[in-house]
Amino acid sequence: MPASADELSQDFFLTGVGGQILNNGQLLMLSLDNTTGGSGFESKDTYLFGRFDMDIKLVPGNSAGTVTTFYLSSQGSNHDEIDFEFLGNLSGDPYTIHTNVFSQGIGGREMQFQLWFDPTLDFHTYTFIWNSVQIIFMVDNIPIREFKNRESDGLSYPNKQPMTIYSSLWDGEQWATRGGAVKTNWTDAPFETFFKNFNGNACVVFPNGISSCDSKTSTSSLSWQSQQLNSEGRSYLRWVQKHFMTYNYCKDYKRFPNGFPPECRSSKSH
């Protein structure tokens, strides 16, 4: 069930204080200052699998301490979650993209990247492809990470709990920039992030538990359901992870002195 990119207000509602829907619904702005505590939005629908694209233009200048998020999450202590978090930095220093996957309440699967462009100068497209086979994180249609379904190896995978789309702009100065060493400079506030061109080609789960994908739908519109990386996609993934990955939990020996999590040992790609 594709969602329209024309009217963001049809797909989302604002949360917190300081967010605005502009340009007749085609642009959404989140704002942060030292009085509001941040702003956000969430989707009106919940989903179980889909492709989700959003164009985002991040906080420019000295964005140290700020965190912009775009993620999927279910509810409860055993929740599932798929994260993009954009960690601000001092002027001239690169943003860090923090990614994570939670399944049945267990996360800690962080990978971080620095981009090959300045994400504050223009809009760029950030994508989740979430199907029963794997999760693919993409930037401008270039894969940066994949997380595979390894239930056959006894590992959990987020495939049973419908998730809502969330986004927020908040103050994470205690940890976001250089581990919290650089604090938010409130004299540069308000900090603003912009969103547009949302595309959600996904299975909507209705209040009665029925999925929109249970009915007949053209296979062309649901090509993401079985999508995996082809040889070109794998080449891009290797390029990104070789040159732009700055942290991989599966290579953090200090964090896991007694052995890496089982999914790290199952495959080179996670």
PDB file of N, CA, C and O in Angstrom, residues 32 62-68 86-90 169-178 182-186 191:
ATOM      1  N   LEU A  32      14.503  22.264  17.640  1.00  0.00           N
ATOM      2  CA  LEU A  32      14.982  22.027  19.001  1.00  0.00           C
ATOM      3  C   LEU A  32      15.600  23.303  19.536  1.00  0.00           C
ATOM      4  O   LEU A  32      16.442  23.930  18.882  1.00  0.00           O
ATOM      5  N   ASN A  62      27.068  24.186  13.578  1.00  0.00           N
ATOM      6  CA  ASN A  62      27.446  23.519  14.821  1.00  0.00           C
ATOM      7  C   ASN A  62      26.240  22.756  15.365  1.00  0.00           C
ATOM      8  O   ASN A  62      25.419  23.309  16.077  1.00  0.00           O
ATOM      9  N   SER A  63      26.157  21.489  15.015  1.00  0.00           N
ATOM     10  CA  SER A  63      25.033  20.651  15.442  1.00  0.00           C
ATOM     11  C   SER A  63      25.417  19.722  16.577  1.00  0.00           C
ATOM     12  O   SER A  63      24.677  18.783  16.893  1.00  0.00           O
ATOM     13  N   ALA A  64      26.577  19.959  17.197  1.00  0.00           N
ATOM     14  CA  ALA A  64      27.067  19.090  18.268  1.00  0.00           C
ATOM     15  C   ALA A  64      25.999  18.913  19.344  1.00  0.00           C
ATOM     16  O   ALA A  64      25.340  19.875  19.758  1.00  0.00           O
ATOM     17  N   GLY A  65      25.823  17.684  19.793  1.00  0.00           N
ATOM     18  CA  GLY A  65      24.861  17.377  20.844  1.00  0.00           C
ATOM     19  C   GLY A  65      23.476  17.037  20.346  1.00  0.00           C
ATOM     20  O   GLY A  65      22.687  16.424  21.063  1.00  0.00           O
ATOM     21  N   THR A  66      23.149  17.433  19.112  1.00  0.00           N
ATOM     22  CA  THR A  66      21.803  17.161  18.595  1.00  0.00           C
ATOM     23  C   THR A  66      21.746  15.757  17.994  1.00  0.00           C
ATOM     24  O   THR A  66      22.726  15.241  17.460  1.00  0.00           O
ATOM     25  N   VAL A  67      20.562  15.166  18.101  1.00  0.00           N
ATOM     26  CA  VAL A  67      20.316  13.845  17.521  1.00  0.00           C
ATOM     27  C   VAL A  67      19.020  13.915  16.720  1.00  0.00           C
ATOM     28  O   VAL A  67      17.965  14.261  17.261  1.00  0.00           O
ATOM     29  N   THR A  68      19.105  13.611  15.432  1.00  0.00           N
ATOM     30  CA  THR A  68      17.922  13.460  14.584  1.00  0.00           C
ATOM     31  C   THR A  68      17.700  11.970  14.362  1.00  0.00           C
ATOM     32  O   THR A  68      18.651  11.240  14.053  1.00  0.00           O
ATOM     33  N   PHE A  86      21.109  10.256  13.520  1.00  0.00           N
ATOM     34  CA  PHE A  86      22.093  11.159  12.928  1.00  0.00           C
ATOM     35  C   PHE A  86      22.670  12.017  14.043  1.00  0.00           C
ATOM     36  O   PHE A  86      21.960  12.852  14.619  1.00  0.00           O
ATOM     37  N   LEU A  87      23.948  11.807  14.348  1.00  0.00           N
ATOM     38  CA  LEU A  87      24.586  12.453  15.484  1.00  0.00           C
ATOM     39  C   LEU A  87      25.333  13.692  15.011  1.00  0.00           C
ATOM     40  O   LEU A  87      26.266  13.600  14.205  1.00  0.00           O
ATOM     41  N   GLY A  88      24.928  14.849  15.522  1.00  0.00           N
ATOM     42  CA  GLY A  88      25.513  16.111  15.099  1.00  0.00           C
ATOM     43  C   GLY A  88      26.960  16.256  15.539  1.00  0.00           C
ATOM     44  O   GLY A  88      27.477  15.491  16.363  1.00  0.00           O
ATOM     45  N   ASN A  89      27.628  17.292  14.995  1.00  0.00           N
ATOM     46  CA  ASN A  89      29.030  17.511  15.313  1.00  0.00           C
ATOM     47  C   ASN A  89      29.368  18.989  15.175  1.00  0.00           C
ATOM     48  O   ASN A  89      28.535  19.791  14.755  1.00  0.00           O
ATOM     49  N   LEU A  90      30.601  19.329  15.523  1.00  0.00           N
ATOM     50  CA  LEU A  90      31.073  20.701  15.363  1.00  0.00           C
ATOM     51  C   LEU A  90      31.111  21.080  13.887  1.00  0.00           C
ATOM     52  O   LEU A  90      31.247  20.209  13.020  1.00  0.00           O
ATOM     53  N   LEU A 169      13.883  15.118  16.879  1.00  0.00           N
ATOM     54  CA  LEU A 169      15.084  15.945  17.004  1.00  0.00           C
ATOM     55  C   LEU A 169      15.191  16.309  18.466  1.00  0.00           C
ATOM     56  O   LEU A 169      14.309  16.974  19.006  1.00  0.00           O
ATOM     57  N   TRP A 170      16.260  15.839  19.110  1.00  0.00           N
ATOM     58  CA  TRP A 170      16.357  16.023  20.559  1.00  0.00           C
ATOM     59  C   TRP A 170      17.802  16.260  20.982  1.00  0.00           C
ATOM     60  O   TRP A 170      18.730  16.110  20.189  1.00  0.00           O
ATOM     61  N   ASP A 171      17.967  16.624  22.249  1.00  0.00           N
ATOM     62  CA  ASP A 171      19.277  16.939  22.804  1.00  0.00           C
ATOM     63  C   ASP A 171      19.905  15.680  23.389  1.00  0.00           C
ATOM     64  O   ASP A 171      19.447  15.160  24.401  1.00  0.00           O
ATOM     65  N   GLY A 172      20.972  15.206  22.731  1.00  0.00           N
ATOM     66  CA  GLY A 172      21.681  14.035  23.226  1.00  0.00           C
ATOM     67  C   GLY A 172      23.106  14.368  23.622  1.00  0.00           C
ATOM     68  O   GLY A 172      24.023  13.554  23.433  1.00  0.00           O
ATOM     69  N   GLU A 173      23.302  15.539  24.215  1.00  0.00           N
ATOM     70  CA  GLU A 173      24.674  16.009  24.460  1.00  0.00           C
ATOM     71  C   GLU A 173      25.453  15.107  25.420  1.00  0.00           C
ATOM     72  O   GLU A 173      26.687  15.140  25.445  1.00  0.00           O
ATOM     73  N   GLN A 174      24.755  14.283  26.203  1.00  0.00           N
ATOM     74  CA  GLN A 174      25.455  13.423  27.153  1.00  0.00           C
ATOM     75  C   GLN A 174      26.239  12.311  26.467  1.00  0.00           C
ATOM     76  O   GLN A 174      27.112  11.700  27.080  1.00  0.00           O
ATOM     77  N   TRP A 175      25.912  12.042  25.181  1.00  0.00           N
ATOM     78  CA  TRP A 175      26.598  10.930  24.511  1.00  0.00           C
ATOM     79  C   TRP A 175      26.814  11.123  23.015  1.00  0.00           C
ATOM     80  O   TRP A 175      27.679  10.474  22.414  1.00  0.00           O
ATOM     81  N   ALA A 176      26.081  12.024  22.376  1.00  0.00           N
ATOM     82  CA  ALA A 176      25.986  12.028  20.918  1.00  0.00           C
ATOM     83  C   ALA A 176      27.282  12.411  20.215  1.00  0.00           C
ATOM     84  O   ALA A 176      27.636  11.827  19.186  1.00  0.00           O
ATOM     85  N   THR A 177      27.986  13.409  20.719  1.00  0.00           N
ATOM     86  CA  THR A 177      29.159  13.935  20.019  1.00  0.00           C
ATOM     87  C   THR A 177      30.421  13.625  20.811  1.00  0.00           C
ATOM     88  O   THR A 177      30.586  14.096  21.936  1.00  0.00           O
ATOM     89  N   ARG A 178      31.276  12.805  20.221  1.00  0.00           N
ATOM     90  CA  ARG A 178      32.532  12.385  20.856  1.00  0.00           C
ATOM     91  C   ARG A 178      32.284  11.833  22.251  1.00  0.00           C
ATOM     92  O   ARG A 178      32.978  12.161  23.220  1.00  0.00           O
ATOM     93  N   VAL A 182      31.640  16.864  23.725  1.00  0.00           N
ATOM     94  CA  VAL A 182      31.241  18.147  23.149  1.00  0.00           C
ATOM     95  C   VAL A 182      29.759  18.364  23.418  1.00  0.00           C
ATOM     96  O   VAL A 182      28.922  17.544  23.017  1.00  0.00           O
ATOM     97  N   LYS A 183      29.429  19.435  24.085  1.00  0.00           N
ATOM     98  CA  LYS A 183      28.057  19.709  24.500  1.00  0.00           C
ATOM     99  C   LYS A 183      27.320  20.578  23.475  1.00  0.00           C
ATOM    100  O   LYS A 183      27.927  21.173  22.578  1.00  0.00           O
ATOM    101  N   THR A 184      26.018  20.648  23.630  1.00  0.00           N
ATOM    102  CA  THR A 184      25.182  21.461  22.766  1.00  0.00           C
ATOM    103  C   THR A 184      25.416  22.941  23.048  1.00  0.00           C
ATOM    104  O   THR A 184      25.409  23.371  24.205  1.00  0.00           O
ATOM    105  N   ASN A 185      25.620  23.718  21.996  1.00  0.00           N
ATOM    106  CA  ASN A 185      25.785  25.165  22.140  1.00  0.00           C
ATOM    107  C   ASN A 185      24.429  25.815  21.861  1.00  0.00           C
ATOM    108  O   ASN A 185      24.053  26.016  20.709  1.00  0.00           O
ATOM    109  N   TRP A 186      23.726  26.163  22.912  1.00  0.00           N
ATOM    110  CA  TRP A 186      22.355  26.651  22.754  1.00  0.00           C
ATOM    111  C   TRP A 186      22.286  28.036  22.126  1.00  0.00           C
ATOM    112  O   TRP A 186      21.216  28.469  21.695  1.00  0.00           O
ATOM    113  N   PHE A 191      17.771  24.640  16.431  1.00  0.00           N
ATOM    114  CA  PHE A 191      18.287  23.675  15.473  1.00  0.00           C
ATOM    115  C   PHE A 191      17.100  23.107  14.695  1.00  0.00           C
ATOM    116  O   PHE A 191      16.055  22.809  15.284  1.00  0.00           O
TER     117      PHE A 191
END
